[in-house]
C-alpha cells in the first residue's frame, strides 16, 4: 500500500499541492491553516453543510457528496489525485470511513495508527506497552464493583456513554440508552467498561514533527458535554427526575495547565511515540491527542489516544499559549499541519509525512 501511495505522490506536481479534507469536525481549522500557509484547498462536503464552508471562505473548491463514504469512490479519488491533493484526516474519517485500505490518495500522517482508534483492544495494548497509567478495565458487566463509564468503539463523540456502579445498574441504563436510540444492542455488546477515574480531564494535542524532529505541544482543551448541563439543576430536582446524562460532545474549552504538571505529559507523549514506532513503523507523524484525567494526587491517567487532529484544537485558533510560546506567532493545529507539509516539500522530505 505504502509503495502505491508513494508512487502516486511521486507523480504529483509538488509546486501545486492542494490540501483536501472532509467538511466536518475540524475542517475549518485545517482549511484555514492550509490557506495561511499558501495552499489551495478542497472541501468534500454534504449538501446540508456546504453553506458553512462557503460562508467562511476557506474552501477554494467545494465537492458535494451524498455521504462521506463516497470519498472511497473511484471518481472522487481520481479527482483528488489529478488535483495533487493531500488529504488531512480527522475524526469523521474514523467515524464514517474507518478502514483506509482502498483509499489511494496520499494522506498526511500514519493511516495504520489512525485505525487503532477503531479498536479499543489495540489502543489498550499500545498504552500498556508505553507503560502509562490507565483506568482499570472490566471484561464483563457482571464484574462491575465500583463507578464505571461505559464507552463504545471509534470516534463516537461520547454519544450514549453512561455511568454504572453495579451489574444491575449497567443493564438498566444500557436498556434505557438503546430505547432512547442513542446506541444499538451491538454497540452495548462491544462496549468497553472502564473504571471511572475521578479528577480533572485534560486533552493534550501534540504534534510530532519529522521536519524538526521534535515533540511539540500545540494546545490543551477540555470538553463541553451534555452531562455538563446537569450541574445547573439542583440536586433535589436531579433525584426527582432520575436523570440519565450522557457524554455527547457539544464543544470544547481551551485550557492552560499548572506548569509543574507539563513534564508528566511530555514523558507520556514520548513513551507513546516510542511505542508507535514499534507497532506501526515509522510511528506517529503529525497531530495526536492524549486524553487524560489528573487524579487527586495530580497523577496523570490516560484513557484514550487519537492518532490524528482532534476537534478540541479548534479552540486553539489562532493560537494557544503553548503554540505561541513555541512559535512566537499565530499557530494552531490546522496551520501546523500545513506548515509541516510546506517545509517538507521545500526540503525534499514530503515522503516522510505521507502514509
Ligand atoms: P460530526 O461531523 O460533528 O458528527 O463529527 C464527526 C465525528 O467526530 C463524530 O463521530 C463526532 O462525534 C466526532 N466529533 C466531532 N466534534 C468533536 C469534538 N469536539 N470532540 C470529540 N469528538 C468530536
Ligand atoms: P472519550 O470519548 O473517551 O474522549 O470520553 C468522553 C467523556 O468521558 C469525557 O468527558 C471524558 O472525560 C470521560 N471519560 C472517558 N473515560 C473516562 C474514565 N475512564 N474516567 C472518567 N471519565 C472518563
Short mmCIF file of C-alpha atoms and ligand atoms in Angstrom, two decimals:
data_model
loop_
_atom_site.label_atom_id
_atom_site.label_comp_id
_atom_site.label_asym_id
_atom_site.label_seq_id
_atom_site.Cartn_x
_atom_site.Cartn_y
_atom_site.Cartn_z
CA UNK A 1 0.00 0.00 0.00
CA UNK A 2 2.68 2.46 1.05
CA UNK A 3 4.59 1.86 -2.18
CA UNK A 4 1.43 2.56 -4.20
CA UNK A 5 0.81 5.80 -2.31
CA UNK A 6 4.43 6.91 -2.75
CA UNK A 7 4.20 6.19 -6.47
CA UNK A 8 1.13 8.43 -6.67
CA UNK A 9 2.93 11.11 -4.67
CA UNK A 10 5.96 10.94 -6.97
CA UNK A 11 3.61 11.70 -9.86
CA UNK A 12 2.41 14.89 -8.13
CA UNK A 13 3.37 18.40 -9.15
CA UNK A 14 4.79 19.42 -5.76
CA UNK A 15 4.61 23.12 -6.64
CA UNK A 16 0.89 22.75 -6.92
CA UNK A 17 -0.18 20.63 -3.96
CA UNK A 18 -3.69 21.21 -2.64
CA UNK A 19 -4.93 20.43 0.82
CA UNK A 20 -8.18 18.47 0.96
CA UNK A 21 -10.43 17.24 3.73
CA UNK A 22 -14.00 16.20 4.56
CA UNK A 23 -16.29 19.08 5.52
CA UNK A 24 -16.89 18.45 9.23
CA UNK A 25 -15.15 18.01 12.62
CA UNK A 26 -12.05 20.25 12.23
CA UNK A 27 -12.26 21.15 8.55
CA UNK A 28 -12.43 24.91 9.19
CA UNK A 29 -9.26 24.60 11.26
CA UNK A 30 -7.47 22.51 8.61
CA UNK A 31 -8.57 24.59 5.63
CA UNK A 32 -7.83 27.96 7.26
CA UNK A 33 -4.42 26.60 8.24
CA UNK A 34 -3.75 25.48 4.68
CA UNK A 35 -4.63 28.93 3.35
CA UNK A 36 -2.43 30.64 5.95
CA UNK A 37 0.46 28.59 4.56
CA UNK A 38 -0.38 29.45 0.95
CA UNK A 39 -2.10 26.24 -0.22
CA UNK A 40 -5.24 25.98 -2.29
CA UNK A 41 -7.95 23.91 -0.63
CA UNK A 42 -10.62 21.37 -1.46
CA UNK A 43 -13.53 20.56 0.85
CA UNK A 44 -15.61 17.44 0.29
CA UNK A 45 -18.92 18.11 1.99
CA UNK A 46 -22.55 17.22 2.27
CA UNK A 47 -25.25 19.46 0.90
CA UNK A 48 -26.54 20.50 4.34
CA UNK A 49 -23.13 21.85 5.38
CA UNK A 50 -22.00 23.31 2.06
CA UNK A 51 -23.02 26.81 3.07
CA UNK A 52 -20.87 26.71 6.21
CA UNK A 53 -17.71 26.10 4.20
CA UNK A 54 -18.72 28.57 1.51
CA UNK A 55 -19.56 31.26 4.08
CA UNK A 56 -16.24 31.05 5.84
CA UNK A 57 -14.40 31.31 2.53
CA UNK A 58 -11.78 28.70 3.37
CA UNK A 59 -12.54 26.23 0.57
CA UNK A 60 -11.32 27.09 -2.91
CA UNK A 61 -13.22 24.11 -4.23
CA UNK A 62 -16.35 22.53 -2.76
CA UNK A 63 -17.11 18.99 -3.79
CA UNK A 64 -20.60 17.86 -2.89
CA UNK A 65 -21.29 14.25 -1.84
CA UNK A 66 -24.36 12.41 -0.52
CA UNK A 67 -22.30 10.69 2.17
CA UNK A 68 -18.67 10.83 3.32
CA UNK A 69 -18.26 7.19 2.29
CA UNK A 70 -18.13 8.48 -1.29
CA UNK A 71 -14.56 9.55 -0.61
CA UNK A 72 -13.71 5.94 -1.44
CA UNK A 73 -15.36 6.17 -4.88
CA UNK A 74 -13.18 5.93 -7.97
CA UNK A 75 -14.31 9.32 -9.28
CA UNK A 76 -13.50 11.31 -6.15
CA UNK A 77 -10.16 9.58 -5.63
CA UNK A 78 -9.22 10.24 -9.23
CA UNK A 79 -10.30 13.87 -8.93
CA UNK A 80 -8.15 14.33 -5.81
CA UNK A 81 -5.09 12.72 -7.41
CA UNK A 82 -5.48 14.91 -10.51
CA UNK A 83 -5.55 17.96 -8.25
CA UNK A 84 -2.30 16.86 -6.47
CA UNK A 85 -4.33 16.69 -3.28
CA UNK A 86 -3.03 15.61 0.11
CA UNK A 87 -5.83 14.54 2.41
CA UNK A 88 -5.82 15.63 6.05
CA UNK A 89 -7.70 13.05 8.12
CA UNK A 90 -9.83 13.94 11.16
CA UNK A 91 -12.50 12.38 13.38
CA UNK A 92 -15.02 11.96 10.58
CA UNK A 93 -12.58 9.77 8.65
CA UNK A 94 -12.73 7.34 11.56
CA UNK A 95 -16.43 7.79 12.31
CA UNK A 96 -17.68 7.43 8.73
CA UNK A 97 -14.95 5.51 6.88
CA UNK A 98 -12.79 3.61 9.39
CA UNK A 99 -10.71 1.44 7.03
CA UNK A 100 -8.37 3.15 4.63
CA UNK A 101 -7.13 0.21 2.54
CA UNK A 102 -8.98 1.30 -0.58
CA UNK A 103 -8.11 4.98 -0.23
CA UNK A 104 -5.42 5.53 -2.84
CA UNK A 105 -4.82 9.19 -2.16
CA UNK A 106 -1.84 10.45 -0.15
CA UNK A 107 -2.82 11.03 3.48
CA UNK A 108 -0.88 13.22 5.90
CA UNK A 109 0.08 11.05 8.87
CA UNK A 110 0.16 7.35 9.63
CA UNK A 111 -3.03 5.68 8.47
CA UNK A 112 -2.23 2.44 10.29
CA UNK A 113 -2.17 4.22 13.64
CA UNK A 114 -5.40 6.02 12.84
CA UNK A 115 -7.09 2.67 12.59
CA UNK A 116 -6.13 1.99 16.21
CA UNK A 117 -8.93 4.30 17.20
CA UNK A 118 -11.50 1.81 15.97
CA UNK A 119 -10.14 -0.93 18.24
CA UNK A 120 -10.03 -0.29 21.95
CA UNK A 121 -8.07 -3.54 22.42
CA UNK A 122 -5.29 -2.30 20.16
CA UNK A 123 -5.27 1.06 21.94
CA UNK A 124 -5.02 -0.67 25.27
CA UNK A 125 -2.06 -2.74 24.05
CA UNK A 126 -0.33 0.42 22.82
CA UNK A 127 -0.82 2.14 26.19
CA UNK A 128 0.25 -0.98 28.08
CA UNK A 129 3.48 -1.19 26.13
CA UNK A 130 4.08 2.52 26.75
CA UNK A 131 3.82 1.73 30.45
CA UNK A 132 1.42 4.56 31.23
CA UNK A 133 -1.27 4.56 33.88
CA UNK A 134 -4.69 3.60 32.50
CA UNK A 135 -8.14 3.08 34.10
CA UNK A 136 -8.96 -0.46 35.25
CA UNK A 137 -10.90 -2.39 32.62
CA UNK A 138 -13.87 -4.70 33.32
CA UNK A 139 -14.30 -7.53 30.84
CA UNK A 140 -17.96 -8.12 31.67
CA UNK A 141 -20.79 -6.05 33.23
CA UNK A 142 -21.02 -8.72 35.93
CA UNK A 143 -17.62 -7.66 37.27
CA UNK A 144 -18.62 -4.05 37.94
CA UNK A 145 -17.81 -3.30 41.59
CA UNK A 146 -17.26 0.47 41.51
CA UNK A 147 -18.23 3.51 39.49
CA UNK A 148 -17.58 2.77 35.79
CA UNK A 149 -18.01 4.55 32.49
CA UNK A 150 -19.39 2.60 29.52
CA UNK A 151 -17.96 3.59 26.13
CA UNK A 152 -18.05 2.36 22.53
CA UNK A 153 -15.56 1.75 19.74
CA UNK A 154 -14.45 4.52 17.39
CA UNK A 155 -14.89 8.28 17.34
CA UNK A 156 -18.41 8.42 18.75
CA UNK A 157 -18.03 11.77 20.48
CA UNK A 158 -19.33 10.47 23.82
CA UNK A 159 -22.79 9.64 22.43
CA UNK A 160 -24.63 7.11 24.60
CA UNK A 161 -21.82 6.81 27.17
CA UNK A 162 -23.19 6.26 30.65
CA UNK A 163 -22.09 5.60 34.22
CA UNK A 164 -22.87 2.39 36.09
CA UNK A 165 -21.89 1.24 39.57
CA UNK A 166 -23.21 -2.35 39.58
CA UNK A 167 -24.19 -5.08 37.09
CA UNK A 168 -27.92 -4.28 37.59
CA UNK A 169 -27.29 -0.59 37.12
CA UNK A 170 -25.44 -1.39 33.88
CA UNK A 171 -28.32 -3.46 32.49
CA UNK A 172 -30.99 -0.92 33.38
CA UNK A 173 -29.10 2.00 31.86
CA UNK A 174 -27.97 0.05 28.80
CA UNK A 175 -31.60 -0.82 28.08
CA UNK A 176 -32.60 2.79 28.51
CA UNK A 177 -29.83 4.01 26.13
CA UNK A 178 -30.97 1.51 23.49
CA UNK A 179 -34.62 2.56 23.92
CA UNK A 180 -33.67 6.20 23.53
CA UNK A 181 -31.95 5.29 20.26
CA UNK A 182 -28.57 6.54 21.50
CA UNK A 183 -26.83 3.19 20.94
CA UNK A 184 -27.56 -0.21 19.38
CA UNK A 185 -27.55 -3.57 21.15
CA UNK A 186 -24.48 -4.46 19.13
CA UNK A 187 -22.67 -1.42 20.49
CA UNK A 188 -23.62 -2.37 24.05
CA UNK A 189 -22.21 -5.86 23.47
CA UNK A 190 -18.90 -4.46 22.23
CA UNK A 191 -18.79 -1.70 24.86
CA UNK A 192 -15.72 -1.04 26.94
CA UNK A 193 -16.33 -0.75 30.67
CA UNK A 194 -13.69 1.38 32.35
CA UNK A 195 -13.23 2.38 35.94
CA UNK A 196 -14.44 5.99 36.22
CA UNK A 197 -11.37 7.99 37.17
CA UNK A 198 -12.40 10.89 39.38
CA UNK A 199 -10.46 14.00 38.56
CA UNK A 200 -9.88 16.80 36.09
CA UNK A 201 -9.79 15.84 32.43
CA UNK A 202 -7.20 17.37 30.10
CA UNK A 203 -6.83 16.69 26.38
CA UNK A 204 -3.24 17.20 25.18
CA UNK A 205 -2.82 17.92 21.47
CA UNK A 206 0.73 17.14 20.45
CA UNK A 207 2.39 17.27 17.05
CA UNK A 208 5.36 15.10 16.22
CA UNK A 209 7.37 16.90 13.57
CA UNK A 210 9.67 14.78 11.36
CA UNK A 211 10.93 18.06 9.85
CA UNK A 212 12.01 19.50 13.23
CA UNK A 213 12.48 16.06 14.80
CA UNK A 214 10.73 17.15 17.95
CA UNK A 215 7.58 16.73 20.00
CA UNK A 216 5.51 19.91 20.06
CA UNK A 217 2.67 20.70 22.45
CA UNK A 218 0.24 22.72 20.35
CA UNK A 219 -2.85 23.11 22.55
CA UNK A 220 -4.85 21.83 25.51
CA UNK A 221 -8.59 21.66 25.88
CA UNK A 222 -11.37 20.12 27.84
CA UNK A 223 -14.79 19.15 26.67
CA UNK A 224 -18.26 20.64 26.98
CA UNK A 225 -20.70 17.75 27.06
CA UNK A 226 -24.36 17.02 27.63
CA UNK A 227 -23.56 15.96 31.20
CA UNK A 228 -22.19 19.44 31.98
CA UNK A 229 -25.73 20.81 31.90
CA UNK A 230 -26.74 18.66 34.86
CA UNK A 231 -24.86 20.81 37.36
CA UNK A 232 -27.29 23.64 36.65
CA UNK A 233 -30.17 21.68 38.16
CA UNK A 234 -30.39 21.48 41.97
CA UNK A 235 -29.68 18.01 43.43
CA UNK A 236 -33.24 17.61 44.68
CA UNK A 237 -34.64 18.08 41.16
CA UNK A 238 -31.98 15.79 39.71
CA UNK A 239 -33.11 12.99 42.02
CA UNK A 240 -36.79 13.55 41.24
CA UNK A 241 -36.14 13.50 37.51
CA UNK A 242 -33.91 10.40 37.72
CA UNK A 243 -31.67 11.96 35.11
CA UNK A 244 -29.55 9.78 32.85
CA UNK A 245 -26.93 12.13 31.48
CA UNK A 246 -24.72 11.12 28.63
CA UNK A 247 -21.38 12.42 27.35
CA UNK A 248 -22.41 13.62 23.91
CA UNK A 249 -19.89 16.24 22.89
CA UNK A 250 -21.18 19.76 22.23
CA UNK A 251 -17.98 21.81 22.18
CA UNK A 252 -14.58 22.43 23.77
CA UNK A 253 -12.90 24.90 26.07
CA UNK A 254 -9.25 25.96 25.72
CA UNK A 255 -7.08 25.25 28.76
CA UNK A 256 -3.74 26.01 30.37
CA UNK A 257 -2.19 23.58 32.81
CA UNK A 258 -0.42 24.14 36.08
CA UNK A 259 3.13 24.35 34.72
CA UNK A 260 4.63 21.73 37.03
CA UNK A 261 2.26 19.13 35.51
CA UNK A 262 3.58 19.56 31.97
CA UNK A 263 6.57 17.27 32.46
CA UNK A 264 4.32 14.26 33.14
CA UNK A 265 2.53 14.89 29.87
CA UNK A 266 5.77 15.15 27.85
CA UNK A 267 7.08 11.92 29.39
CA UNK A 268 3.89 10.10 28.49
CA UNK A 269 3.88 11.58 24.97
CA UNK A 270 7.47 10.42 24.41
CA UNK A 271 6.71 6.89 25.58
CA UNK A 272 3.57 6.68 23.42
CA UNK A 273 5.63 7.96 20.49
CA UNK A 274 8.40 5.37 21.03
CA UNK A 275 5.89 2.50 21.08
CA UNK A 276 4.10 3.87 18.00
CA UNK A 277 7.30 3.21 16.03
CA UNK A 278 7.27 -0.44 17.12
CA UNK A 279 3.60 -1.09 16.39
CA UNK A 280 3.27 0.81 13.10
CA UNK A 281 6.55 1.97 11.61
CA UNK A 282 7.50 4.88 11.26
CA UNK A 283 5.17 5.72 14.12
CA UNK A 284 3.34 8.92 14.86
CA UNK A 285 3.59 11.64 12.27
CA UNK A 286 1.87 14.97 12.90
CA UNK A 287 -1.04 15.55 15.28
CA UNK A 288 -2.21 13.23 18.02
CA UNK A 289 -4.13 13.67 21.22
CA UNK A 290 -3.59 12.10 24.61
CA UNK A 291 -6.82 12.13 26.59
CA UNK A 292 -6.17 12.17 30.30
CA UNK A 293 -7.51 12.67 33.79
CA UNK A 294 -5.47 14.09 36.66
CA UNK A 295 -6.31 12.35 39.94
CA UNK A 296 -6.46 13.86 43.44
CA UNK A 297 -2.70 13.26 43.69
CA UNK A 298 -2.27 15.15 40.39
CA UNK A 299 -1.17 11.94 38.69
CA UNK A 300 -1.95 11.55 35.05
CA UNK A 301 -4.14 8.64 33.85
CA UNK A 302 -4.53 8.13 30.09
CA UNK A 303 -7.91 6.87 28.91
CA UNK A 304 -7.55 7.27 25.16
CA UNK A 305 -5.29 8.27 22.26
CA UNK A 306 -6.37 9.74 18.93
CA UNK A 307 -3.72 9.44 16.23
CA UNK A 308 -4.92 12.48 14.26
CA UNK A 309 -6.13 16.04 14.76
CA UNK A 310 -8.90 16.27 17.38
CA UNK A 311 -11.70 18.83 17.33
CA UNK A 312 -10.52 20.25 20.66
CA UNK A 313 -7.76 22.02 18.71
CA UNK A 314 -10.49 24.17 17.14
CA UNK A 315 -10.44 26.06 20.43
CA UNK A 316 -6.74 26.82 19.83
CA UNK A 317 -7.24 29.06 16.77
CA UNK A 318 -5.37 31.34 16.10
CA UNK A 319 -3.05 30.15 18.88
CA UNK A 320 -2.86 28.58 22.30
CA UNK A 321 -0.46 29.82 24.98
CA UNK A 322 1.77 26.82 24.14
CA UNK A 323 1.84 27.23 20.36
CA UNK A 324 2.58 30.92 20.85
CA UNK A 325 5.46 30.19 23.20
CA UNK A 326 6.83 27.66 20.72
CA UNK A 327 6.45 29.70 17.52
CA UNK A 328 6.15 33.35 18.58
CA UNK A 329 3.37 33.77 16.03
CA UNK A 330 -0.16 32.57 15.45
CA UNK A 331 0.00 28.80 15.21
CA UNK A 332 -2.80 26.25 15.53
CA UNK A 333 -3.12 22.62 14.54
CA UNK A 334 -4.53 23.16 11.04
CA UNK A 335 -1.78 25.63 10.26
CA UNK A 336 0.87 23.47 11.92
CA UNK A 337 -0.02 20.59 9.59
CA UNK A 338 0.16 22.82 6.51
CA UNK A 339 3.46 24.34 7.68
CA UNK A 340 4.98 20.86 8.03
CA UNK A 341 3.85 19.94 4.53
CA UNK A 342 5.16 23.21 3.07
CA UNK A 343 8.61 22.91 4.67
CA UNK A 344 8.84 19.20 3.85
CA UNK A 345 8.17 19.97 0.19
CA UNK A 346 10.88 22.68 0.26
CA UNK A 347 13.37 20.30 1.90
CA UNK A 348 12.50 17.29 -0.27
CA UNK A 349 11.15 15.36 2.75
CA UNK A 350 7.48 15.08 1.83
CA UNK A 351 7.62 11.28 1.56
CA UNK A 352 8.31 11.11 5.29
CA UNK A 353 4.93 12.63 6.08
CA UNK A 354 2.67 10.63 3.81
CA UNK A 355 1.35 7.13 4.56
P1 LIG B 1 -19.56 15.48 13.27
O1 LIG B 1 -19.39 15.73 11.82
O2 LIG B 1 -19.70 16.72 14.12
O3 LIG B 1 -20.65 14.48 13.56
O4 LIG B 1 -18.19 14.86 13.79
C1 LIG B 1 -17.60 13.73 13.22
C2 LIG B 1 -17.16 12.77 14.29
O5 LIG B 1 -16.24 13.40 15.16
C3 LIG B 1 -18.32 12.29 15.15
O6 LIG B 1 -18.08 10.95 15.46
C4 LIG B 1 -18.25 13.17 16.37
O7 LIG B 1 -18.73 12.50 17.50
C5 LIG B 1 -16.75 13.47 16.49
N1 LIG B 1 -16.56 14.83 17.00
C6 LIG B 1 -16.97 15.98 16.44
N2 LIG B 1 -16.63 17.06 17.17
C7 LIG B 1 -15.98 16.56 18.24
C8 LIG B 1 -15.36 17.16 19.38
N3 LIG B 1 -15.37 18.48 19.58
N4 LIG B 1 -14.75 16.33 20.26
C9 LIG B 1 -14.76 15.00 20.09
N5 LIG B 1 -15.32 14.38 19.04
C10 LIG B 1 -15.92 15.14 18.13
P1 LIG B 2 -13.89 9.93 25.24
O1 LIG B 2 -14.95 9.77 24.19
O2 LIG B 2 -13.23 8.65 25.58
O3 LIG B 2 -12.92 11.01 24.90
O4 LIG B 2 -14.60 10.38 26.60
C1 LIG B 2 -15.76 11.19 26.67
C2 LIG B 2 -16.01 11.67 28.08
O5 LIG B 2 -15.93 10.63 29.04
C3 LIG B 2 -15.07 12.74 28.59
O6 LIG B 2 -15.79 13.65 29.40
C4 LIG B 2 -14.09 12.01 29.46
O7 LIG B 2 -13.57 12.85 30.45
C5 LIG B 2 -15.00 10.94 30.05
N1 LIG B 2 -14.24 9.73 30.33
C6 LIG B 2 -13.81 8.81 29.44
N2 LIG B 2 -13.16 7.80 30.06
C7 LIG B 2 -13.20 8.09 31.38
C8 LIG B 2 -12.72 7.42 32.55
N3 LIG B 2 -12.10 6.23 32.49
N4 LIG B 2 -12.92 8.00 33.75
C9 LIG B 2 -13.58 9.19 33.83
N5 LIG B 2 -14.06 9.86 32.78
C10 LIG B 2 -13.88 9.32 31.56
#
